[in-house]
Each structure stands twice: as structure tokens, then as C-alpha cells.
Amino acid sequence: MKQVDAIVLGLGGMGSSALAAFASRGMEVLGLDQEPAPHARGSSHGGSRIIRRAYFEHPDYVPLLRASFEGWRRLERASGLKCLHRTGVLLVGSSRSPILEASRSSAAAHDVPVELFDPDRMRARFPQFSSDRGWSGLFEPGGGFIDPEAGVRAHLELARRAGASIRRPVKVVSIDGDDQEAVVGTDQGELRTSRLVVAAGAWTASLLGDHLRVPLFPQRKAMIWFEPTDPRACSSDEMPAWLIDDGEPAGCYYGVPTWPGQPLPGGVKVGFHGPGSVVDPDATHEITPEVIERFTADLARRLPGVLKRPLAAQACLYTMSPDEHFVIDRLPGRGSMVVVAGFSGHGYKFAPVVGEIAADLAIDGATPRPAAFLNLDRFDEERPH
Ligand SMILES: Cc1cc2nc3c(=O)[nH]c(=O)nc-3n(C[C@H](O)[C@H](O)[C@H](O)COP(=O)(O)OP(=O)(O)OC[C@H]3O[C@@H](n4cnc5c(N)ncnc54)[C@H](O)[C@@H]3O)c2cc1C
């Protein structure tokens, strides 16, 4: 096969966006994925991903989030597909919740409009949440959720329209290269290019091996859909996307309301963002009855009487980096390769800007976006902090 300007390995949330970014710059680009079509074995499925700018993970993400919001709007206009649902996002917790506190300071530092709710106002405005716990709230009206399946479809469609080639299923089995050229071994032969973006999600660490220099840890997470007791109270008209930081257990339950056009079986989607154990991404990922029972019991205490019964459950993979921040960089000593990985359970909302940054790094060796805090050298032991 003729050598192309760039190859994108992995066509999930990040790779589909990188493919569109290369193609929109007039480059001859080839996208590869091991699955025949967008699928539910990686990290970019399940109907919704929360998007917010009052960012407790670190305020440095906020400028990238602004760019992402613009990116989602541009993508919707260009593709005609609805991706962004503005339901607002409500963070719930005690007045000492570290997540509420960090979100409030991120919002203040970057002028993100938020509204604070004391326990009395919380009870009145958001009666779905347990009123006997004295919870406060931080509401970001501009937030909401993204439909990840629509996002991947839209990016792939724009990439195709701009001339990108896609080959799937193709399994990449090896990656090597230097500053000039990357060599991609696949189950259908070898490909060479001067620019390779590795966006292989939970498979990234095993594919890159020692080239990456930092470990990444795939984890399995549950997404469970619940039938609401009162459908209106849990619809996107009445319920924002939400996250509860009550410190027990370590981690947070979060949820997304029902919405018009939601795929079957519908229902309020709930997940848990917290510690997990490392899994093999190639294993069969199922959600056990014990996990569904635990969710059901924990949520009955947090949203009493709101969720009637579980309707469906599905697994999804996180790829944790050691500090839970993204890894976006050219590989040291192998400048033909760019990695975008380690999204640590909070990356999807950034997909439009991550694709642009990946293309910047691969084409120019640098990006004008303020993303240096996500470079690999933060893990260098000798680096002064
Ligand atoms: C339950 C859950 C909830 C989440 N909630 C949120 C949220 O609310 N907000 C948010 O912003 N983010 C959230 N995230 C995180 C977000 O979804 C991920 O960060 C994002 O989807 C990662 O996309 P990706 O492109 O890196 O991975 P993927 O979408 O998994 O794409 C990787 C692709 O690479 C392909 N691939 C891998 N290896 C090979 C190979 N050897 N050869 C060929 N192809 C290969 C795979 O088939 C796959 O298609 C959540 C994640 C999960 C699991």
C-alpha cells in the first residue's frame, strides 16, 4: 500500500477526532481499528458522557474545555448530528466536599458561571436528592452531557467526507519507529508513515510497551440504567446530570437523566467513579448481579424513592494514568509517534480538542493549545517540580 501522510491507530472517541483533524487539514490519513465498526468493547459507548467546566480535576483543563465546547458545537453544525445535551450539571456533597470546593475554585479562576445551593435551597430545587443529609450543591447551568456514539459517528463522517481512509477490522500487533518514520505491524501486513497517532484506549500500554515509559492501568467500570419511579422527575427537563461526593465509599456516584431520543432501554444512567482493579482489556467484561445490587442499595439511600429498578447494565473500560491526568505527547526519541491515552475516566468531553492537539503534535511537533501539563516529562523523576 502507498505510504500515507499519517496513520491513526484506534477509532474510538479520540482517534475518530484525530482522523477528522488530519483530514480537515488536507492530509492523506488512514484510520485503523481492530473492530469492524464503532463498538462497545472500549471506552466510548453507553449513550452519555458528562461535560462540565467547573473542573475539580485541575483548573488547567478549563481552557481546553472551552475549546472542546466550541469543538462540539462545530461538529454538530458540520455533521448535522446532535452530540451535546445541555441539562446543566449538579455536584452534590457536604459543605466540606473536596470536589465541590475544587470545582468552585476552578470556576472562580476561569469565570465559569455556577450557582451554589445551600441545603434548604437544594431540597426545594432538587428534591430528587436525599434531603436528610444536609447536602449542598454546585450547579453549572452550561454543562450537560455528550452522546459518545453520536460523537464518534460525526467525527468519522467528517473524516470520510474530507477524504480520510478507514480500514477495519485491522489488528495492530506491533509499533516501532524513530523521529522520521513509524512502522506499524498489523495482522494484514506492515504499514509505514512519518506520523502515527496512537489512540488505542485501554490497549495503548500493551501496544507501546517500553516506548511509553509510564504504566497505564485498564479498569472495568459499570454503567447501569434504572427505570425512574416518576419519569418526569428524572427527565432532562427536571433533572440535570449529577455527581455525588459524600465520601462513602471512596469515590462518587454520578448519573444522567433520561432524554428525548435516548436509545432503548432508556432510564437514568448511573456510574461510579472510584478505585478499581486492573483488567485485561481483551477479557469478556460483564457486570455481575452483586455490582447491580450494590448500586441499587447505595442509590436508594442517595436518591430515595427515585429509581424503581435496574433495566440494563454494561461494562466500559477506564485507562488510568499514574496521576489520573491525560497523557498527550510525542514519544521521546520517537518523534514520528504521538500518544493520546490515559484519560482516567474523564476524557471523552475533550475529544474534539484532543484530536486537534494530536494533529498539531504530529504535523508541527508542537501545539498552540495549553496542553503542556499533560506531557510525559511530568513523570520524569529528575524533573524539578
Ligand atoms: C463508564 C465510563 C464513564 C465515563 N464517563 C465519562 C464522563 O462522564 N465524561 C468524560 O469526559 N469521560 C468519561 N469517561 C471516559 C471517556 O469515555 C474515555 O476517556 C474516552 O472514551 C476514551 O476514548 P479513547 O479513544 O481513548 O478509547 P476507545 O474509545 O476505547 O478507543 C480505542 C480504540 O482503539 C482500538 N484499538 C485498540 N487496540 C487496537 C489494536 N491493537 N489494533 C487496532 N485497533 C485497536 C479499539 O478497538 C478502540 O476502538 C468514561 C468512561 C467510562 C468507561
CSV table of C-alpha atoms in Angstrom, one decimal, residues 18 61 68 79 82 103 141 157 166 178-179 194 197 245 254 279 289 301 315 327 362 378:
chain,number,residue,atom,x,y,z
A,18,ALA,CA,-7.8,12.9,15.3
A,61,TYR,CA,-8.1,21.8,32.0
A,68,SER,CA,-14.0,21.4,23.5
A,79,SER,CA,-22.4,16.8,10.7
A,82,LYS,CA,-26.8,16.2,17.9
A,103,SER,CA,-14.9,22.8,41.4
A,141,PRO,CA,-26.1,25.5,34.0
A,157,GLU,CA,-18.3,11.0,8.9
A,166,ILE,CA,-10.6,3.8,7.1
A,178,ASP,CA,12.1,6.8,15.3
A,179,ASP,CA,11.9,10.5,14.7
A,194,SER,CA,6.0,9.7,9.1
A,197,VAL,CA,-1.2,8.8,16.4
A,245,ASP,CA,-19.4,13.3,46.6
A,254,TYR,CA,-22.9,10.1,39.1
A,279,VAL,CA,-8.2,-5.9,34.0
A,289,PRO,CA,-25.5,-9.3,39.9
A,301,ARG,CA,-30.0,5.9,50.1
A,315,ALA,CA,-19.2,-2.6,31.1
A,327,VAL,CA,-1.0,11.6,28.6
A,362,ALA,CA,2.2,15.1,14.7
A,378,ARG,CA,5.9,15.2,34.2
